[in-house]
Amino acid sequence: MALGAAVGAPARLLAGRALDRTVHWGTLLVNLLGSALLGWLVGHGVGTDAMTLWGTGFCGAFTTYSAVAVQSVNKGGWRGLAYAVITVVACLGVAWLGYALAR
Amino acid sequence: MTPPPLGRALAAAAVGGVLGSLARYGLTEWHAVGTGFPWTVFAINVVGSALLAALPAFAVVRRSPLLGVFLGTGVMGGFTTMSAASAETVTLFEHNRDLTAFCYVAGTLVAALVAVAVVDRWSTAAARADAEESGVDE
């Protein structure tokens, strides 16, 4: 678990520094990738050990809800709200896609 | 304020990420929800979002960008999770719990945004008051 998190969180920082501009592309990208991977892991029905390392550890630390909420409020107005809603809906979509592909 | 050097920032994010993730792991193991409303991750995401918004209220965080990365990107980023929220929703839909799934998605988002907006007003005011009190500070 800790190993997955120790890789996931710094990877998110790198993506944020490289890609976050007016639009938080980096944060959006890590949330999409992490959600798709976790959906795939759940659909695949991986064992507890693999789920703890990759799912709870890596995907959990790689993706973030708090940054999205704070970025959304800082952006403010309809643009801020749109960013948060698009992130949540798109992450749900790719998680389902990953899940469906693994079934 | 300049961001901390990349190497130290990555180390701070890694250590903080492990601590935040361990807290999340501990809470989800302690309070497993099965196929009911995922209260544990709901609470984690809402509380974590509020705490991230609260960080600028603390002068020690404003003065140390590295501490900000450790607590913000690391601990709060590792604590909260978009992937688990998405995967849990997919699982709820798979169990034909459509209403619960919808309430979970919308409820988490609304609660997190409201919590951040409320805390943000307070932390911005606190930061401004502190800056005025201590004179020219930034």
Coordinates of N, CA, C and O in Angstrom, one line a residue, chain B residues 19-136:
Chain B
L19 N 1.5 8.8 4.1 CA 0.8 9.1 5.3 C -0.7 9.3 5.1 O -1.6 8.7 5.8
G20 N -1.1 10.1 4.1 CA -2.5 10.3 3.8 C -3.2 9.0 3.3 O -4.3 8.8 3.7
S21 N -2.5 8.3 2.5 CA -3.0 7.0 2.0 C -3.2 6.0 3.1 O -4.2 5.3 3.1
L22 N -2.3 5.9 4.0 CA -2.4 5.0 5.2 C -3.6 5.4 6.0 O -4.4 4.5 6.4
A23 N -3.8 6.7 6.2 CA -5.0 7.1 6.9 C -6.3 6.7 6.2 O -7.2 6.2 6.8
R24 N -6.3 6.9 4.9 CA -7.5 6.5 4.1 C -7.7 5.0 4.2 O -8.8 4.5 4.4
Y25 N -6.6 4.2 4.0 CA -6.6 2.7 4.1 C -7.2 2.3 5.4 O -8.0 1.4 5.5
G26 N -6.6 2.9 6.5 CA -7.1 2.5 7.8 C -8.6 2.8 8.0 O -9.3 1.9 8.6
L27 N -9.1 3.9 7.6 CA -10.5 4.3 7.7 C -11.4 3.3 6.9 O -12.4 2.9 7.4
T28 N -11.0 3.0 5.7 CA -11.8 2.1 4.8 C -11.8 0.7 5.4 O -12.8 0.0 5.2
E29 N -10.7 0.3 6.0 CA -10.6 -1.1 6.6 C -11.5 -1.1 7.8 O -12.2 -2.1 8.1
W30 N -11.4 0.0 8.6 CA -12.1 0.0 9.9 C -13.6 0.1 9.7 O -14.4 -0.5 10.4
H31 N -14.0 0.9 8.6 CA -15.4 1.0 8.4 C -15.7 0.7 6.9 O -15.9 1.5 6.1
A32 N -15.9 -0.6 6.7 CA -16.2 -1.1 5.3 C -17.7 -1.0 5.1 O -18.5 -1.2 6.0
V33 N -18.1 -0.6 3.9 CA -19.5 -0.2 3.7 C -20.3 -1.2 2.8 O -21.5 -1.1 2.6
G34 N -19.6 -2.2 2.2 CA -20.3 -3.2 1.4 C -20.9 -2.5 0.2 O -20.2 -1.7 -0.5
T35 N -22.2 -2.8 -0.1 CA -22.8 -2.2 -1.3 C -23.8 -1.1 -0.8 O -24.6 -0.7 -1.6
G36 N -23.7 -0.6 0.4 CA -24.5 0.5 0.8 C -23.9 1.8 0.4 O -22.9 1.8 -0.4
F37 N -24.4 2.9 0.9 CA -23.8 4.2 0.5 C -22.4 4.3 1.0 O -22.1 4.0 2.2
P38 N -21.4 4.6 0.1 CA -20.0 4.6 0.6 C -19.6 5.8 1.5 O -18.9 6.7 1.1
W39 N -20.1 5.8 2.7 CA -19.9 6.9 3.6 C -18.4 7.2 3.9 O -18.0 8.3 4.1
T40 N -17.6 6.1 4.0 CA -16.2 6.3 4.4 C -15.5 7.1 3.4 O -14.9 8.2 3.8
V41 N -15.5 6.8 2.1 CA -14.8 7.6 1.1 C -15.5 8.9 0.9 O -14.8 9.9 0.6
F42 N -16.8 9.0 1.1 CA -17.5 10.3 1.0 C -16.9 11.2 2.1 O -16.5 12.3 1.7
A43 N -16.8 10.7 3.3 CA -16.3 11.6 4.4 C -14.8 11.9 4.1 O -14.4 13.1 4.4
I44 N -14.1 11.0 3.7 CA -12.6 11.2 3.4 C -12.5 12.3 2.4 O -11.7 13.3 2.6
N45 N -13.2 12.3 1.3 CA -13.1 13.3 0.2 C -13.6 14.6 0.6 O -13.0 15.7 0.3
V46 N -14.7 14.7 1.4 CA -15.2 16.0 1.8 C -14.3 16.6 2.9 O -13.9 17.8 2.8
V47 N -13.9 15.8 3.9 CA -13.1 16.4 4.9 C -11.7 16.7 4.4 O -11.1 17.8 4.7
G48 N -11.1 15.9 3.5 CA -9.8 16.2 2.9 C -9.8 17.4 2.1 O -8.9 18.2 2.1
S49 N -10.9 17.7 1.3 CA -11.0 18.9 0.5 C -11.1 20.1 1.4 O -10.4 21.1 1.1
A50 N -11.9 20.0 2.5 CA -12.0 21.1 3.4 C -10.6 21.4 4.1 O -10.2 22.6 4.2
L51 N -9.9 20.4 4.5 CA -8.6 20.6 5.1 C -7.6 21.2 4.1 O -6.8 22.1 4.5
L52 N -7.6 20.8 2.8 CA -6.7 21.4 1.8 C -7.0 22.9 1.7 O -6.1 23.7 1.6
A53 N -8.3 23.2 1.7 CA -8.7 24.6 1.6 C -8.3 25.4 2.8 O -8.1 26.6 2.8
A54 N -8.1 24.7 4.0 CA -7.8 25.4 5.2 C -6.3 25.7 5.3 O -5.9 26.6 6.1
L55 N -5.4 25.0 4.6 CA -4.0 25.1 4.7 C -3.5 26.6 4.7 O -2.6 27.0 5.5
P56 N -3.9 27.4 3.7 CA -3.4 28.8 3.6 C -3.7 29.6 4.8 O -3.1 30.7 5.0
A57 N -4.6 29.2 5.7 CA -4.9 29.9 6.9 C -3.7 29.9 7.9 O -3.6 30.8 8.8
F58 N -2.8 28.9 7.7 CA -1.7 28.7 8.7 C -0.5 29.4 8.2 O 0.0 29.0 7.1
A59 N 0.0 30.3 8.9 CA 1.2 31.1 8.5 C 2.4 30.2 8.2 O 3.1 30.5 7.3
V60 N 2.5 29.2 9.0 CA 3.7 28.3 8.8 C 3.6 27.6 7.5 O 4.7 27.4 6.8
V61 N 2.4 27.3 7.0 CA 2.3 26.7 5.6 C 2.6 27.8 4.6 O 3.2 27.5 3.5
R62 N 2.1 29.0 4.8 CA 2.3 30.1 3.8 C 3.8 30.4 3.7 O 4.3 30.8 2.6
R63 N 4.5 30.2 4.8 CA 6.0 30.6 4.7 C 6.8 29.5 4.2 O 8.0 29.7 3.8
S64 N 6.3 28.2 4.2 CA 7.2 27.1 3.8 C 6.5 26.4 2.6 O 5.6 25.6 2.9
P65 N 6.9 26.7 1.4 CA 6.3 26.0 0.2 C 6.4 24.5 0.3 O 5.6 23.7 -0.1
L66 N 7.6 24.0 0.9 CA 7.8 22.6 1.0 C 6.8 21.9 2.0 O 6.3 20.8 1.7
L67 N 6.5 22.6 3.1 CA 5.4 22.1 4.0 C 4.1 22.1 3.3 O 3.3 21.1 3.5
G68 N 3.8 23.1 2.4 CA 2.6 23.1 1.7 C 2.5 21.9 0.7 O 1.4 21.3 0.6
V69 N 3.6 21.5 0.1 CA 3.6 20.4 -0.8 C 3.4 19.1 0.0 O 2.6 18.2 -0.4
F70 N 4.1 19.0 1.2 CA 4.0 17.8 2.0 C 2.5 17.6 2.5 O 1.9 16.5 2.3
L71 N 1.9 18.7 3.0 CA 0.5 18.6 3.5 C -0.5 18.6 2.4 O -1.5 17.8 2.5
G72 N -0.3 19.4 1.4 CA -1.3 19.6 0.4 C -1.3 18.5 -0.7 O -2.2 17.6 -0.7
T73 N -0.2 18.5 -1.5 CA -0.1 17.5 -2.6 C 0.1 16.1 -2.0 O -0.5 15.2 -2.5
G74 N 0.9 16.1 -0.9 CA 1.1 14.8 -0.3 C 0.0 14.2 0.6 O -0.8 13.4 0.1
V75 N -0.2 14.7 1.8 CA -1.1 14.2 2.7 C -2.6 14.2 2.2 O -3.3 13.2 2.2
M76 N -3.0 15.5 1.9 CA -4.4 15.6 1.4 C -4.7 14.9 0.1 O -5.7 14.3 -0.2
G77 N -3.7 15.1 -0.8 CA -3.8 14.4 -2.1 C -3.9 12.9 -2.0 O -4.6 12.2 -2.7
G78 N -3.0 12.3 -1.1 CA -3.0 10.9 -0.9 C -4.2 10.4 -0.1 O -4.7 9.3 -0.3
F79 N -4.7 11.3 0.8 CA -5.9 10.9 1.6 C -7.1 10.9 0.7 O -7.9 9.9 0.8
T80 N -7.4 11.9 0.0 CA -8.6 11.9 -0.9 C -8.3 11.2 -2.2 O -7.2 11.0 -2.6
T81 N -9.4 10.7 -2.8 CA -9.2 9.9 -4.0 C -10.4 10.0 -5.0 O -11.5 10.0 -4.6
M82 N -10.0 10.2 -6.2 CA -11.0 10.3 -7.3 C -11.3 8.9 -7.8 O -12.4 8.5 -8.1
S83 N -10.3 8.1 -7.8 CA -10.4 6.7 -8.4 C -11.3 5.8 -7.6 O -12.2 5.2 -8.2
A84 N -11.2 5.9 -6.3 CA -12.1 5.0 -5.5 C -13.5 5.5 -5.6 O -14.5 4.7 -5.7
A85 N -13.7 6.8 -5.6 CA -15.1 7.4 -5.7 C -15.7 6.9 -7.0 O -16.9 6.5 -7.1
S86 N -14.9 6.9 -8.1 CA -15.4 6.5 -9.4 C -15.7 5.0 -9.4 O -16.8 4.6 -9.9
A87 N -14.8 4.2 -8.9 CA -14.9 2.8 -9.0 C -16.1 2.3 -8.1 O -16.8 1.4 -8.4
E88 N -16.2 3.0 -6.9 CA -17.4 2.6 -6.1 C -18.7 2.9 -6.7 O -19.7 2.2 -6.6
T89 N -18.7 4.0 -7.5 CA -20.0 4.3 -8.2 C -20.3 3.3 -9.3 O -21.5 2.9 -9.4
V90 N -19.3 2.9 -10.0 CA -19.5 1.8 -11.0 C -20.0 0.6 -10.3 O -21.0 -0.1 -10.8
T91 N -19.4 0.2 -9.2 CA -19.9 -1.0 -8.5 C -21.4 -0.8 -8.0 O -22.1 -1.8 -8.1
L92 N -21.7 0.4 -7.6 CA -23.1 0.6 -7.2 C -24.1 0.4 -8.4 O -25.1 -0.2 -8.3
F93 N -23.7 1.0 -9.5 CA -24.5 0.8 -10.7 C -24.6 -0.7 -11.1 O -25.7 -1.2 -11.5
E94 N -23.5 -1.4 -11.0 CA -23.5 -2.8 -11.3 C -24.4 -3.6 -10.4 O -25.0 -4.7 -10.8
H95 N -24.6 -3.1 -9.2 CA -25.6 -3.8 -8.3 C -27.0 -3.2 -8.4 O -27.8 -3.4 -7.5
N96 N -27.2 -2.5 -9.5 CA -28.5 -1.9 -9.7 C -29.0 -0.9 -8.6 O -30.1 -0.7 -8.4
R97 N -28.0 -0.3 -8.0 CA -28.3 0.7 -7.0 C -28.1 2.1 -7.6 O -27.3 2.9 -7.1
D98 N -28.9 2.3 -8.6 CA -28.7 3.6 -9.4 C -29.0 4.8 -8.6 O -28.2 5.8 -8.7
L99 N -30.0 4.8 -7.7 CA -30.3 6.0 -6.9 C -29.1 6.3 -5.9 O -28.7 7.5 -5.8
T100 N -28.6 5.2 -5.3 CA -27.5 5.4 -4.3 C -26.3 5.9 -5.1 O -25.6 6.8 -4.6
A101 N -26.0 5.4 -6.3 CA -24.9 5.8 -7.1 C -25.0 7.3 -7.4 O -24.0 8.0 -7.3
F102 N -26.2 7.7 -7.9 CA -26.3 9.1 -8.3 C -26.2 10.0 -7.1 O -25.5 11.0 -7.1
C103 N -26.8 9.6 -5.9 CA -26.7 10.4 -4.7 C -25.2 10.5 -4.2 O -24.8 11.6 -3.7
Y104 N -24.5 9.4 -4.4 CA -23.1 9.4 -4.0 C -22.2 10.4 -4.9 O -21.5 11.2 -4.3
V105 N -22.4 10.3 -6.2 CA -21.6 11.2 -7.1 C -22.0 12.6 -6.8 O -21.1 13.5 -6.6
A106 N -23.3 12.9 -6.9 CA -23.7 14.3 -6.7 C -23.4 14.8 -5.3 O -23.0 16.0 -5.1
G107 N -23.7 14.0 -4.3 CA -23.6 14.3 -2.9 C -22.1 14.7 -2.6 O -21.8 15.7 -1.9
T108 N -21.2 13.8 -3.0 CA -19.8 14.1 -2.7 C -19.3 15.4 -3.4 O -18.7 16.2 -2.7
L109 N -19.7 15.6 -4.6 CA -19.2 16.8 -5.3 C -19.8 18.1 -4.6 O -19.1 19.0 -4.3
V110 N -21.1 18.1 -4.4 CA -21.7 19.3 -3.8 C -21.2 19.5 -2.4 O -20.8 20.6 -2.0
A111 N -21.1 18.4 -1.6 CA -20.6 18.6 -0.2 C -19.1 19.1 -0.2 O -18.7 20.0 0.6
A112 N -18.3 18.6 -1.1 CA -16.9 19.0 -1.2 C -16.8 20.4 -1.6 O -16.0 21.2 -1.0
L113 N -17.5 20.8 -2.6 CA -17.4 22.2 -3.1 C -17.9 23.2 -2.1 O -17.3 24.3 -1.8
V114 N -19.0 22.9 -1.4 CA -19.6 23.8 -0.4 C -18.6 23.9 0.8 O -18.3 25.0 1.3
A115 N -18.0 22.7 1.2 CA -17.1 22.7 2.3 C -15.9 23.6 2.0 O -15.4 24.4 2.8
V116 N -15.4 23.4 0.8 CA -14.2 24.2 0.3 C -14.5 25.7 0.3 O -13.8 26.6 0.7
A117 N -15.7 26.0 -0.3 CA -16.1 27.5 -0.4 C -16.2 28.1 1.0 O -15.7 29.2 1.2
V118 N -16.8 27.4 2.0 CA -16.9 27.9 3.3 C -15.5 28.1 4.0 O -15.2 29.2 4.5
V119 N -14.7 27.0 3.9 CA -13.4 27.1 4.5 C -12.5 28.1 3.9 O -11.7 28.8 4.5
D120 N -12.7 28.3 2.5 CA -11.9 29.2 1.8 C -12.1 30.6 2.2 O -11.1 31.4 2.3
R121 N -13.3 31.0 2.5 CA -13.6 32.3 3.0 C -12.9 32.6 4.3 O -12.3 33.7 4.5
W122 N -13.0 31.6 5.2 CA -12.4 31.7 6.5 C -10.9 31.8 6.4 O -10.2 32.6 7.0
S123 N -10.3 30.9 5.6 CA -8.8 30.8 5.5 C -8.2 32.1 4.8 O -7.2 32.6 5.2
T124 N -8.9 32.6 3.8 CA -8.5 33.8 3.2 C -8.5 35.0 4.1 O -7.6 35.8 4.2
A125 N -9.6 35.1 4.9 CA -9.7 36.2 5.9 C -8.6 36.0 7.0 O -8.0 37.0 7.4
A126 N -8.4 34.8 7.4 CA -7.4 34.6 8.4 C -6.0 34.9 7.9 O -5.2 35.5 8.6
A127 N -5.7 34.6 6.7 CA -4.4 34.9 6.1 C -4.2 36.4 6.0 O -3.1 36.9 6.3
R128 N -5.3 37.1 5.6 CA -5.2 38.5 5.4 C -5.0 39.2 6.8 O -4.1 40.1 6.9
A129 N -5.8 38.8 7.8 CA -5.6 39.4 9.1 C -4.2 39.2 9.7 O -3.7 40.1 10.2
D130 N -3.7 38.0 9.4 CA -2.4 37.7 10.0 C -1.3 38.5 9.3 O -0.4 39.0 9.9
A131 N -1.5 38.7 8.0 CA -0.5 39.5 7.2 C -0.5 41.0 7.7 O 0.5 41.6 7.8
E132 N -1.7 41.5 8.0 CA -1.8 42.9 8.5 C -1.2 43.0 9.9 O -0.6 44.0 10.2
E133 N -1.5 42.0 10.7 CA -1.0 42.0 12.1 C 0.5 42.1 12.1 O 1.1 42.8 12.9
S134 N 1.2 41.2 11.3 CA 2.6 41.1 11.3 C 3.3 42.1 10.4 O 4.5 42.0 10.2
G135 N 2.6 43.1 9.9 CA 3.2 44.1 9.1 C 3.5 43.5 7.7 O 2.8 42.6 7.3
V136 N 4.4 44.1 7.0 CA 4.7 43.7 5.6 C 5.5 42.3 5.7 O 6.5 42.3 6.3

